[in-house]
Coordinates of C-alpha atoms (C1' of nucleotides) in Angstrom, one line a residue:
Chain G
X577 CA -18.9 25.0 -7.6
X578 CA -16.6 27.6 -8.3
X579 CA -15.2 27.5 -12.1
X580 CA -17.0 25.4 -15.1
X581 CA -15.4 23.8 -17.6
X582 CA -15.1 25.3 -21.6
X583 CA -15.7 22.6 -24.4
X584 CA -14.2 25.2 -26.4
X585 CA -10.7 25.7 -24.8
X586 CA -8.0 23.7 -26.1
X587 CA -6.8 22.4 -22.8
X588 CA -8.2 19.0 -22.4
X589 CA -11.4 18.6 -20.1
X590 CA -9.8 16.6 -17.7
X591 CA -6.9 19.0 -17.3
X592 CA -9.4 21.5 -16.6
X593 CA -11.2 19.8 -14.0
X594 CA -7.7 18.7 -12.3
X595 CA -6.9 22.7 -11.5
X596 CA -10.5 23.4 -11.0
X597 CA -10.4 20.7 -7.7
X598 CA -6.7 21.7 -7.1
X599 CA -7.8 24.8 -6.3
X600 CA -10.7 24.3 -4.4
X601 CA -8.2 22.0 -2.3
X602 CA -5.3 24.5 -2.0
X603 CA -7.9 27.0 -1.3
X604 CA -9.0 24.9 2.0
X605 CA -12.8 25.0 0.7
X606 CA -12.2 21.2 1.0
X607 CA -10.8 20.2 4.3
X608 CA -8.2 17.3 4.2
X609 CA -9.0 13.8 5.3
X610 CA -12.9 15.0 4.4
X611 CA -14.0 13.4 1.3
X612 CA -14.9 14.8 -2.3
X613 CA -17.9 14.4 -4.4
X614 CA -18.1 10.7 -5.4
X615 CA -17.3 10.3 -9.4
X616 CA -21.2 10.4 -10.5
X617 CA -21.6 13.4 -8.2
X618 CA -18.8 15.3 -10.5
X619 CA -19.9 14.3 -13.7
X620 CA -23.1 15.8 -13.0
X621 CA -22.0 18.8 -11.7
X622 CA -19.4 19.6 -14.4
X623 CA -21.6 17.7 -17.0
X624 CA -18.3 15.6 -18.2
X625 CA -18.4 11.5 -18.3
X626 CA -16.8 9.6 -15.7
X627 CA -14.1 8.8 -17.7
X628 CA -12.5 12.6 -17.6
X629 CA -13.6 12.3 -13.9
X630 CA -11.7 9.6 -13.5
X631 CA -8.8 11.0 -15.8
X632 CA -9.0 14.1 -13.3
X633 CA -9.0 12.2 -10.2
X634 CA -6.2 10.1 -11.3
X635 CA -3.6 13.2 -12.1
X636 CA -4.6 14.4 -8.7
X637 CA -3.9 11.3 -6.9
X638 CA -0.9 10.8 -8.5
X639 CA 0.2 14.0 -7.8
X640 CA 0.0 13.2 -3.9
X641 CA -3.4 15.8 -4.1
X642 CA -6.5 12.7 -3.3
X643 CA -5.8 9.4 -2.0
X644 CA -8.7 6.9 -2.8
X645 CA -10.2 4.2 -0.5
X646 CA -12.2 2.0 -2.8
X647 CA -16.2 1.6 -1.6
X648 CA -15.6 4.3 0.7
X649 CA -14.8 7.3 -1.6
X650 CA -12.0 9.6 -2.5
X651 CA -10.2 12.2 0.2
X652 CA -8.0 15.2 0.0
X653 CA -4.5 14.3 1.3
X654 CA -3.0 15.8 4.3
X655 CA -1.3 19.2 3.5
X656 CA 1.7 17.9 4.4
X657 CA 1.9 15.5 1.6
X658 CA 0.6 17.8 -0.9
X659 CA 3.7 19.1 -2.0
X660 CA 4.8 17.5 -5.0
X661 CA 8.6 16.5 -3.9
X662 CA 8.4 13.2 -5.7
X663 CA 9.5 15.5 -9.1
X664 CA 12.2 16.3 -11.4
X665 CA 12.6 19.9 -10.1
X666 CA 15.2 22.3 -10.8
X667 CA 17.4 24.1 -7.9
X668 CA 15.5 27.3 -8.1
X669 CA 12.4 25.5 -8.1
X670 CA 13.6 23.9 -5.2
X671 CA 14.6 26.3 -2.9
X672 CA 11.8 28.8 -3.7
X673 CA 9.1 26.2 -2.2
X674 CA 11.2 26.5 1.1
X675 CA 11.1 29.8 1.3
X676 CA 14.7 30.5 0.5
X677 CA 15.6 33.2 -1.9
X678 CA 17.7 31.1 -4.7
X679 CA 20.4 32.9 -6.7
X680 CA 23.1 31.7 -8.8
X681 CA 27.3 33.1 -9.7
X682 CA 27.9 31.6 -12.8
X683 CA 31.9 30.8 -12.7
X684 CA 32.0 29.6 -16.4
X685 CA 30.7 28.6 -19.3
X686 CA 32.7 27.2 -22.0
X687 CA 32.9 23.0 -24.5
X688 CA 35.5 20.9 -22.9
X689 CA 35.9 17.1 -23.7
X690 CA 35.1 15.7 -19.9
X691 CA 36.4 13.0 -18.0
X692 CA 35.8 9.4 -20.2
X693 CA 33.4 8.4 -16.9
X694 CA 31.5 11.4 -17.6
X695 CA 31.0 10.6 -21.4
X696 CA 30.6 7.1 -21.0
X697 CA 27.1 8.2 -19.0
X698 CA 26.0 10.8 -21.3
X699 CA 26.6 7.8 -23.8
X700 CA 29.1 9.1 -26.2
X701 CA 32.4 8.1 -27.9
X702 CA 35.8 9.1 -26.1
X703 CA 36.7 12.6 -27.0
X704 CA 33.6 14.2 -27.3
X705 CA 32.9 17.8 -26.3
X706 CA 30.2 18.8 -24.2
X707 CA 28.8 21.7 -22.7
X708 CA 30.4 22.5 -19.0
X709 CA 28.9 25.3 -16.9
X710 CA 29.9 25.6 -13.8
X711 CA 27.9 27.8 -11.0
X712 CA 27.9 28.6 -7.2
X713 CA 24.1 28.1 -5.8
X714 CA 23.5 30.7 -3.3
X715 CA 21.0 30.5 -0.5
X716 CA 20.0 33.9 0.7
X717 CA 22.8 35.6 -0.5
X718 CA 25.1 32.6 0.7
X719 CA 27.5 30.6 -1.2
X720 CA 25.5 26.6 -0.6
X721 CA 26.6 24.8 -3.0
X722 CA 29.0 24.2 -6.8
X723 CA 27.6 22.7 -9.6
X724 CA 28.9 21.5 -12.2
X725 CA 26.9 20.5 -15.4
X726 CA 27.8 18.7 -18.4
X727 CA 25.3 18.9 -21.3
X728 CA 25.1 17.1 -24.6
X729 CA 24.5 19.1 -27.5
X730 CA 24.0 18.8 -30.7
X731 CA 26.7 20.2 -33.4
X732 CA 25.0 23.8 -34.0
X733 CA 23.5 24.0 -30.7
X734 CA 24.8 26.3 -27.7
X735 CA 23.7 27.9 -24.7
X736 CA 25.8 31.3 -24.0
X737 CA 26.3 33.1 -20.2
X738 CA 23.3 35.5 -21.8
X739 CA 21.1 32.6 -22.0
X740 CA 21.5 31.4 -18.4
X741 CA 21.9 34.6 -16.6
X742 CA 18.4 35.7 -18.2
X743 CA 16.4 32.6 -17.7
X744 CA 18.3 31.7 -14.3
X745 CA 17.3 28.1 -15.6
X746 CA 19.4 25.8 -17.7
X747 CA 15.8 23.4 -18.2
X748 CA 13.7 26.4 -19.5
X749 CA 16.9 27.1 -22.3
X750 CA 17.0 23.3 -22.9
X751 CA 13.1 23.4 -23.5
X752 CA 12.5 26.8 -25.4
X753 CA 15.6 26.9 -27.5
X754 CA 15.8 22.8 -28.5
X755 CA 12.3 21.3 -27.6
X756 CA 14.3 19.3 -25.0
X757 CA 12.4 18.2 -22.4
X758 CA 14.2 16.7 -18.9
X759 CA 12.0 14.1 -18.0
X760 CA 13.6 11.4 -16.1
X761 CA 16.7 11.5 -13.8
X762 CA 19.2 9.0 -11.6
X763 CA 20.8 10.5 -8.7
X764 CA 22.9 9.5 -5.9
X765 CA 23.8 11.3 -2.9
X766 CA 26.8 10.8 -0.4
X767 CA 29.6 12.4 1.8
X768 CA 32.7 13.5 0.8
X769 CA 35.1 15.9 2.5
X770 CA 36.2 19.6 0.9
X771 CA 39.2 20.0 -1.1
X772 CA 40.6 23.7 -0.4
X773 CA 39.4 24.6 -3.2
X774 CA 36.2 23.7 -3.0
X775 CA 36.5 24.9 1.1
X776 CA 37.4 28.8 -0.7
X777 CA 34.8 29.1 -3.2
X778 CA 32.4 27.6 -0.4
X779 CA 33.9 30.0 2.3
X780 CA 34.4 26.8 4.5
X781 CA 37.7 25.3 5.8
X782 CA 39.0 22.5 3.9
X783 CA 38.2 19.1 5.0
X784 CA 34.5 20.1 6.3
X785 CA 31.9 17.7 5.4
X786 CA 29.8 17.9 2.1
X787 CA 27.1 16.6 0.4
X788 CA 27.1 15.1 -3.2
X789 CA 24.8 15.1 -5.2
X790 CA 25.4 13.5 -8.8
X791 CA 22.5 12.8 -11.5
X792 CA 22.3 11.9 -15.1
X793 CA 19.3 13.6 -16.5
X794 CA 17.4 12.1 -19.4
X795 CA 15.2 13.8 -21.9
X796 CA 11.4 13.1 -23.5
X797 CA 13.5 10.0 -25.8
X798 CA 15.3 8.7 -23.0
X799 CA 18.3 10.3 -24.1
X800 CA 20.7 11.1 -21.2
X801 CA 21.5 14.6 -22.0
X802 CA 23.3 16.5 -19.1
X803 CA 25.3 14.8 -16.5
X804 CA 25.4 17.1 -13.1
X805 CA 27.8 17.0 -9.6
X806 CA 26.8 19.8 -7.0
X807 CA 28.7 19.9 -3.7
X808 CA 26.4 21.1 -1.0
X809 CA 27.7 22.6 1.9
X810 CA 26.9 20.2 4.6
X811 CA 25.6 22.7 7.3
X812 CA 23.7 24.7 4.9
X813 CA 21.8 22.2 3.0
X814 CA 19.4 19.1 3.2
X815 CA 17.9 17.4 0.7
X816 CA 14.5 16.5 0.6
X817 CA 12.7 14.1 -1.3
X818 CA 8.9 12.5 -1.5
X819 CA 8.5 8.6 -2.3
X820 CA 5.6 7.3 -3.7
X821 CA 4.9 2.8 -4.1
Chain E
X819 CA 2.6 -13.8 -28.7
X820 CA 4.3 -15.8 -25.3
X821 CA 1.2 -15.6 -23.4
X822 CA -2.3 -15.2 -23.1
X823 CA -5.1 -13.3 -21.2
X824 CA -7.5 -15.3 -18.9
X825 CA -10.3 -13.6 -18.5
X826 CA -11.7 -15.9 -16.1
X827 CA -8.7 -15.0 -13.4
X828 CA -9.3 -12.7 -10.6
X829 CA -6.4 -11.0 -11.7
X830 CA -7.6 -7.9 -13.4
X831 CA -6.9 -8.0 -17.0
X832 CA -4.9 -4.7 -17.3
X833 CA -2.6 -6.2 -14.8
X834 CA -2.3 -9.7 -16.9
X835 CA -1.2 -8.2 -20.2
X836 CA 1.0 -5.6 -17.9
X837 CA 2.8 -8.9 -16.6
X838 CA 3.4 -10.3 -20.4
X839 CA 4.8 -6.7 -21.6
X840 CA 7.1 -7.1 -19.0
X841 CA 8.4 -10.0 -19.5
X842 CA 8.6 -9.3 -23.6
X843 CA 10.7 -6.5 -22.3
X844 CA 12.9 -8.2 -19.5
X845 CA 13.7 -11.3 -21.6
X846 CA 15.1 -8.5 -24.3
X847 CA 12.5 -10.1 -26.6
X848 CA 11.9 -6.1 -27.2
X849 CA 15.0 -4.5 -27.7
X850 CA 15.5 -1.0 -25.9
X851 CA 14.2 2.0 -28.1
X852 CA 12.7 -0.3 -30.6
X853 CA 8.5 0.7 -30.8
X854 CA 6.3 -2.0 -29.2
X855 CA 3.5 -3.2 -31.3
X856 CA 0.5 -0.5 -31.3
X857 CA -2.3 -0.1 -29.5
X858 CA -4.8 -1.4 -32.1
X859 CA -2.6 -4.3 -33.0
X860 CA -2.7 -5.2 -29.5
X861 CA -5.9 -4.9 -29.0
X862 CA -6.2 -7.4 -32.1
X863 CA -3.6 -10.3 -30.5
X864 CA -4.8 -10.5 -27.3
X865 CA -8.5 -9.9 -27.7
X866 CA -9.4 -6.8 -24.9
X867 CA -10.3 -3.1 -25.3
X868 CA -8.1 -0.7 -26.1
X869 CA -9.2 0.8 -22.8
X870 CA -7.8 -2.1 -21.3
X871 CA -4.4 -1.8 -23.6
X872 CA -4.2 1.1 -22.6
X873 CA -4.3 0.8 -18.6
X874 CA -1.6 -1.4 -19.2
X875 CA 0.8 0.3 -21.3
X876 CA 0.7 3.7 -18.8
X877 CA 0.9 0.9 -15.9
X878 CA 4.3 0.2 -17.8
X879 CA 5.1 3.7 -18.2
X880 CA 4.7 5.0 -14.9
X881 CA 7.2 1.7 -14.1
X882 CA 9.8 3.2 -16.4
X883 CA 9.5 0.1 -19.1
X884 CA 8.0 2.4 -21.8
X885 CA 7.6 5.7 -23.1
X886 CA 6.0 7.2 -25.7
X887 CA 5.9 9.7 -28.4
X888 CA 2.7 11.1 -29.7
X889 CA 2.1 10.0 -33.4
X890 CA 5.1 7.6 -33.4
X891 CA 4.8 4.8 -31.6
X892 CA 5.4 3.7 -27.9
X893 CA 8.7 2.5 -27.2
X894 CA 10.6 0.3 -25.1
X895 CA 12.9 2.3 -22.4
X896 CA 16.4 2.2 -22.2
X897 CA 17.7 -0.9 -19.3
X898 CA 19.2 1.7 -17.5
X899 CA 15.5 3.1 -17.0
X900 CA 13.8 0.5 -15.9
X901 CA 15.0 0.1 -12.6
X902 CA 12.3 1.1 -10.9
X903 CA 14.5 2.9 -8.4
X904 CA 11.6 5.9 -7.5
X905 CA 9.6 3.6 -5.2
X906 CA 9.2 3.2 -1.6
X907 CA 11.4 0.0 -1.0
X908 CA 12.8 -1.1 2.1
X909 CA 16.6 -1.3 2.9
X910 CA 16.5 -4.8 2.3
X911 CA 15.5 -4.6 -1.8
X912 CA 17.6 -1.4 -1.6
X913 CA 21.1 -3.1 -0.6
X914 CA 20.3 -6.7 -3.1
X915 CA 19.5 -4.6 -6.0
X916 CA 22.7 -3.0 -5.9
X917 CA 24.2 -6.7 -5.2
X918 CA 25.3 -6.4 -1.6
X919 CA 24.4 -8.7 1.0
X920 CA 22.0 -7.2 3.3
X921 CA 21.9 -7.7 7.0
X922 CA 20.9 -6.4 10.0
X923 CA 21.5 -7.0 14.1
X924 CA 18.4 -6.4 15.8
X925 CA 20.0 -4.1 18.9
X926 CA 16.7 -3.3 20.8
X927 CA 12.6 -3.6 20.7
X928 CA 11.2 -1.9 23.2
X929 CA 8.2 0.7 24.1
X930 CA 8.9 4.0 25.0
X931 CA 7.6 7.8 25.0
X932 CA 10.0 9.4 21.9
X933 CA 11.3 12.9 21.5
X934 CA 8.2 15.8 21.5
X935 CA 9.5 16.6 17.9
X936 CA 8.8 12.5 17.1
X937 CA 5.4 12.7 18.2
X938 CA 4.5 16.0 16.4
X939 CA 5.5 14.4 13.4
X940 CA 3.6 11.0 13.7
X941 CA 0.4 13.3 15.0
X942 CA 0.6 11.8 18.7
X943 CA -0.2 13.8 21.5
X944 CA 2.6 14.3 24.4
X945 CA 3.7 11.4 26.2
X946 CA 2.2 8.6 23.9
X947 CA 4.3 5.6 24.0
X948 CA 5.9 4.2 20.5
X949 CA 7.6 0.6 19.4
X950 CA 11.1 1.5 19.2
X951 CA 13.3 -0.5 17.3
X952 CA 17.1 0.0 16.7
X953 CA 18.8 -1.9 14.3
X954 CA 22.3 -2.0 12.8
X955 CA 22.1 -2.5 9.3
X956 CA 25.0 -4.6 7.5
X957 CA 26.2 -4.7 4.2
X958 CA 28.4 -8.0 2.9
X959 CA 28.5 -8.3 7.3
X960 CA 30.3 -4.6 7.8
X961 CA 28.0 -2.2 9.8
X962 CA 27.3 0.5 7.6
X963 CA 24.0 1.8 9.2
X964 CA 22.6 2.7 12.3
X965 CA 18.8 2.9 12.0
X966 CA 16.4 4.0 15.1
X967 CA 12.2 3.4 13.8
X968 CA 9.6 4.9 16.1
X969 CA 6.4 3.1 14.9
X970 CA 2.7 4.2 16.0
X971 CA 0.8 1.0 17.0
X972 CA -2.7 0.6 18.0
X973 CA -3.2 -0.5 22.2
X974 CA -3.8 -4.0 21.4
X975 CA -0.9 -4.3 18.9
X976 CA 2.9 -5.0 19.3
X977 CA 5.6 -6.4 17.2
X978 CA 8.4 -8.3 19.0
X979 CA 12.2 -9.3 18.2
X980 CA 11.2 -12.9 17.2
X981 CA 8.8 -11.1 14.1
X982 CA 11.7 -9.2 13.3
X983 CA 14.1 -11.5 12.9
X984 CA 11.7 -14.4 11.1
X985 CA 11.4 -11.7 8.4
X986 CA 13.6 -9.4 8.7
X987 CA 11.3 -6.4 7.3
X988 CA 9.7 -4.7 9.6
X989 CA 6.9 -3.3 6.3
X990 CA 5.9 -7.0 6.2
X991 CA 5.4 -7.3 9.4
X992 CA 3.1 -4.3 9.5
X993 CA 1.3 -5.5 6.0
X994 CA 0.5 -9.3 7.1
X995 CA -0.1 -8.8 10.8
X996 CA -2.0 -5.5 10.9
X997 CA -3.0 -4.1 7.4
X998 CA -1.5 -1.4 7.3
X999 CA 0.4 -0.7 4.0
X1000 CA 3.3 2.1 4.0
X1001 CA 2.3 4.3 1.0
X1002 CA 4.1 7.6 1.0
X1003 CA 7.1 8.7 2.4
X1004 CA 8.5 12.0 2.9
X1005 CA 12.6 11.2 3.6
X1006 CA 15.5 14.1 3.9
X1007 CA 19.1 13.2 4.0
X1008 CA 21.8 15.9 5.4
X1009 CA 25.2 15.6 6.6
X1010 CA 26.7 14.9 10.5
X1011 CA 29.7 13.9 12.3
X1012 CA 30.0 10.9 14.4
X1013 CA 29.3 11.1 17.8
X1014 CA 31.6 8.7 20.0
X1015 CA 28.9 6.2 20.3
X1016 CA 27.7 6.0 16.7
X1017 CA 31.3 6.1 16.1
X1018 CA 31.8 2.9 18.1
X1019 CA 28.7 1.0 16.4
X1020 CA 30.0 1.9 13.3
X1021 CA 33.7 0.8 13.8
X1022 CA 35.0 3.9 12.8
X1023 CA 36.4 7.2 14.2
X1024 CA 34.1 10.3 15.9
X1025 CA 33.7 12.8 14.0
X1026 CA 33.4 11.0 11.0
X1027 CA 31.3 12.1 8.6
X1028 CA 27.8 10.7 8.5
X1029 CA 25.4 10.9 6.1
X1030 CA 21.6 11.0 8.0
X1031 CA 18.7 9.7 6.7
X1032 CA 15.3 10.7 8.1
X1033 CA 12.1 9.3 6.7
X1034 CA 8.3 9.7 7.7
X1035 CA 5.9 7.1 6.3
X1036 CA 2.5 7.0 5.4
X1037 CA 0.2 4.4 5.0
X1038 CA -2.9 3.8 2.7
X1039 CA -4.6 5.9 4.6
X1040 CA -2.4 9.1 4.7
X1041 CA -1.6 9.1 8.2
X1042 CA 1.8 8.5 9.5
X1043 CA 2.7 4.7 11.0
X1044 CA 6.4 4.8 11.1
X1045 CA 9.9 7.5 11.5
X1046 CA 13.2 6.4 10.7
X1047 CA 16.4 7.8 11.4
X1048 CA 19.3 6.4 9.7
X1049 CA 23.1 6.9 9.9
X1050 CA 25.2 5.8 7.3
X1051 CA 28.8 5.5 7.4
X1052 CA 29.7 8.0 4.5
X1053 CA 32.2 5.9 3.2
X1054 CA 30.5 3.0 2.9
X1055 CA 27.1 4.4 1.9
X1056 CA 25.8 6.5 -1.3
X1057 CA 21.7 7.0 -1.4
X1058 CA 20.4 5.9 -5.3
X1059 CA 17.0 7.5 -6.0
X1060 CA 15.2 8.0 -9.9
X1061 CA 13.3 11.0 -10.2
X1062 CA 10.5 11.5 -12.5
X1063 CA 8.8 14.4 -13.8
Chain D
dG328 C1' -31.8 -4.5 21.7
dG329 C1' -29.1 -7.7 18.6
dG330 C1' -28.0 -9.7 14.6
dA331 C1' -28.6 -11.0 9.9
dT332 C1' -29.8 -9.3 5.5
dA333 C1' -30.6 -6.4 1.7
dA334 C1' -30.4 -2.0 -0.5
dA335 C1' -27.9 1.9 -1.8
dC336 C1' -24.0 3.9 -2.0
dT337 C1' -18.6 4.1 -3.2
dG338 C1' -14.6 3.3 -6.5
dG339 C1' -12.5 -0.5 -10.1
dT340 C1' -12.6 -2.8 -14.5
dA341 C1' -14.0 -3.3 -19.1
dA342 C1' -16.0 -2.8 -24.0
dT343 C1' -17.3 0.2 -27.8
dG344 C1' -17.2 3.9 -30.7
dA345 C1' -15.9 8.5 -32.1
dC346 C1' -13.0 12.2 -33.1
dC347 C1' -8.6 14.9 -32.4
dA348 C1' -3.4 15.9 -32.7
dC349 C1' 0.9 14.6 -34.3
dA350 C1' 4.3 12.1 -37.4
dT351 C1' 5.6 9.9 -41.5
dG352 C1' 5.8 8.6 -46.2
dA353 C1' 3.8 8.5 -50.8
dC354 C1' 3.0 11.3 -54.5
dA355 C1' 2.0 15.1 -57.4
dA356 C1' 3.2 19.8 -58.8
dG357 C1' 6.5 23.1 -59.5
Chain C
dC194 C1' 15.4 17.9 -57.2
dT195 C1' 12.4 20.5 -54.0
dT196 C1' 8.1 21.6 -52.0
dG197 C1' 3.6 21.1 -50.7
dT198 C1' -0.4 18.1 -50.0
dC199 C1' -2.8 14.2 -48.5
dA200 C1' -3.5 9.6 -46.9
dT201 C1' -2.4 6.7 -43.2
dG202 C1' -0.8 5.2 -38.9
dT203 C1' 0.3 6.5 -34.2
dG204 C1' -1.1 7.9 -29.4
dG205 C1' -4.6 11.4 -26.8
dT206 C1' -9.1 12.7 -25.3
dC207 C1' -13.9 11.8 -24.4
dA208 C1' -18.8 9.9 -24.0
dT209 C1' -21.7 6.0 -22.9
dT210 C1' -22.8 1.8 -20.9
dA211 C1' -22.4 -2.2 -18.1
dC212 C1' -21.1 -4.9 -14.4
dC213 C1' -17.9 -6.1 -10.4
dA214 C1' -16.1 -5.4 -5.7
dG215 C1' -15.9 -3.3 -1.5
dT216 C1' -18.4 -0.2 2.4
dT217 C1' -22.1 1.8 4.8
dT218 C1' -26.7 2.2 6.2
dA219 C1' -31.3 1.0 6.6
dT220 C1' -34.4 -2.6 7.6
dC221 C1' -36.5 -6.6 9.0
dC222 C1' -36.8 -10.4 12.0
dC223 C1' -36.1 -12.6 16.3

DNA sequence: GGGATAAACTGGTAATGACCACATGACAAG
DNA sequence: CTTGTCATGTGGTCATTACCAGTTTATCCC
């Protein structure tokens, strides 16, 4: 056993336990396919009951970590599916895990009132200003990709080109400055073709194949709160997802 | 209270009162946002443990029909939400969600040794042989996909045209006949042009552009059964995924 | 040796009771 | 009227106990 569990610590137990076997699967000391302690097994060793075991086990598997075979026991995943693609991640996020250095030009920042599509999905009565930021995503120093977000905000909230350019991440301001919490998202991807303005900014020629990528983000009350369209150079990018029954 | 709970049934409790919640929600007998009885009054009307309340109610909330807010209440999640759209689903569900007729022109079923980069990824050594199936998937009767699946079969197993086409899902197939249940998925979707023979199949021009869909499936027991590779006509085609965090 | 059976595992479901953390509203004090 | 406090109701965490349902292994019997 490699860490114990504090009663003390305000973390819950099973939170605990869930990086304590994380860890000792990231770390290899548990080879995948091989199974893990049974459940009685853990709650002796980490003297908690079976029901944070379970609680533990359960984050884990969820999280694509254990899979569970009932009467048999309960195995570490293959590595391959051990990265958690299923979730709501942000760009950076994104391209860090494949080993691409992310970087950003944000082109503007500035309240617009946006097209009535656009505030029909963000749920809100025609004429309504919103947030718009628009930014070039850069892949290794390369132009991949223009977003465009639209975010509802209340009357004496606002995010300034300060905010984003020294968190990088429009999700962290959302969550540190207004308790806002992305939580759930739609998206839909397909193919369009460049406009010459979108072929400049993306130093392509006009015409060339893109891929776009629209979703309406929702917050912790099911609130849609920002509404985002990112064309994706289509011979610089793919997008990759996990799916989970 | 519509229903009750047998707890006679095979059918796990948990799962029973999951089923009536659902329906309470679907027939809009809860409206959207409004809070959903709480746990200790449910645990009143239909007579189980909370524990068992609450297996149901985070069923329901990892399905997208609730959330819930600590201290308030838990609440029923706006329609939009409850689409469970994050799942494994075949293109079949996919295309009659979205109210399209599916279809689909079985082109070929044969056996035959795939692409080295095929077999790495379904963890076969060189020159196994794989069911190869090639399809052309229809929506409202216009081909709008071309889909190639390399599946991994035991010796002694095979799938032929006539199962194909008496059920037209190849994951039914692979659930009744050999028990093997496609879990996880990890699926990437990029951008490419036409080549002169897609372009044909398709009915459209080469060098359209396509959008490409490759998936790798798992089954219950994390090891991979099936790859897809699908090309979509990018004008008749846009990929819908929900993404939770 | 082969085959049926039973014991000893595994995870899955369920009940009960306790206490904690957070949100809300009633109410008293200023 | 405003502010702070406290009671009450909500979901969140945790321990304990019991039994069920699959799987594997040991064992007995032929």
């Amino acid at each position: 056993m490699s860490r114990r569990i504090d009663p003390t610590n305000v973390v819950p137990k099973y939170y605990q336990l869930a990086s304590i076997l994380r860890d000792q699967i990231e770390s290899g000391e548990w080879a995948p396919r091989t199974p893990i302690p049974s459940e009685r097994q853990l709650e002796i060793t980490y003297d908690v009951s079976r029901t944070t075991i379970r609680q533990a086990l359960e984050y884990l598997e969820r999280q694509g970590f254990l899979y569970r075979e009932h009467g048999r026991g309960t195995f570490v995943s293959p590595q391959k599916l051990q990265k958690g693609m299923q979730e709501l991640t942000s760009f950076t996020e994104d391209l860090q895990r494949r080993g691409i250095v992310p970087g950003q030009l944000v082109r503007s920042v500035d309240t617009v009132v946006p097209p009535p599509s656009i505030l029909q999905r963000l749920e809100l009565p025609p004429d309504s200003k919103v947030l718009r930021i628009e930014r070039t995503r850069l892949g290794d120093d390369i132009p991949i990709g223009l977003q465009t977000s639209y975010v509802k905000l209340a009357e004496n909230q606002t995010i300034t080109l300060q905010d984003l350019e020294a968190t990088g991440s429009l999700y962290r301001i959302l969550q540190e400055k207004f308790g806002i919490i992305p939580t759930e998202a739609d998206e839909t991807l397909e193919v369009t073709l460049a406009t010459p303005e979108e072929a400049a900014l993306l130093q392509i020629k006009p015409d060339a194949p893109l891929l776009l990528n629209e979703r309406l983000t929702y917050d912790q009350y099911r609130r849609p709160v920002e509404y985002v369209k990112i064309l994706y150079r289509g011979d610089r990018y793919r997008y990759v997802i996990r799916l989970t029954r």
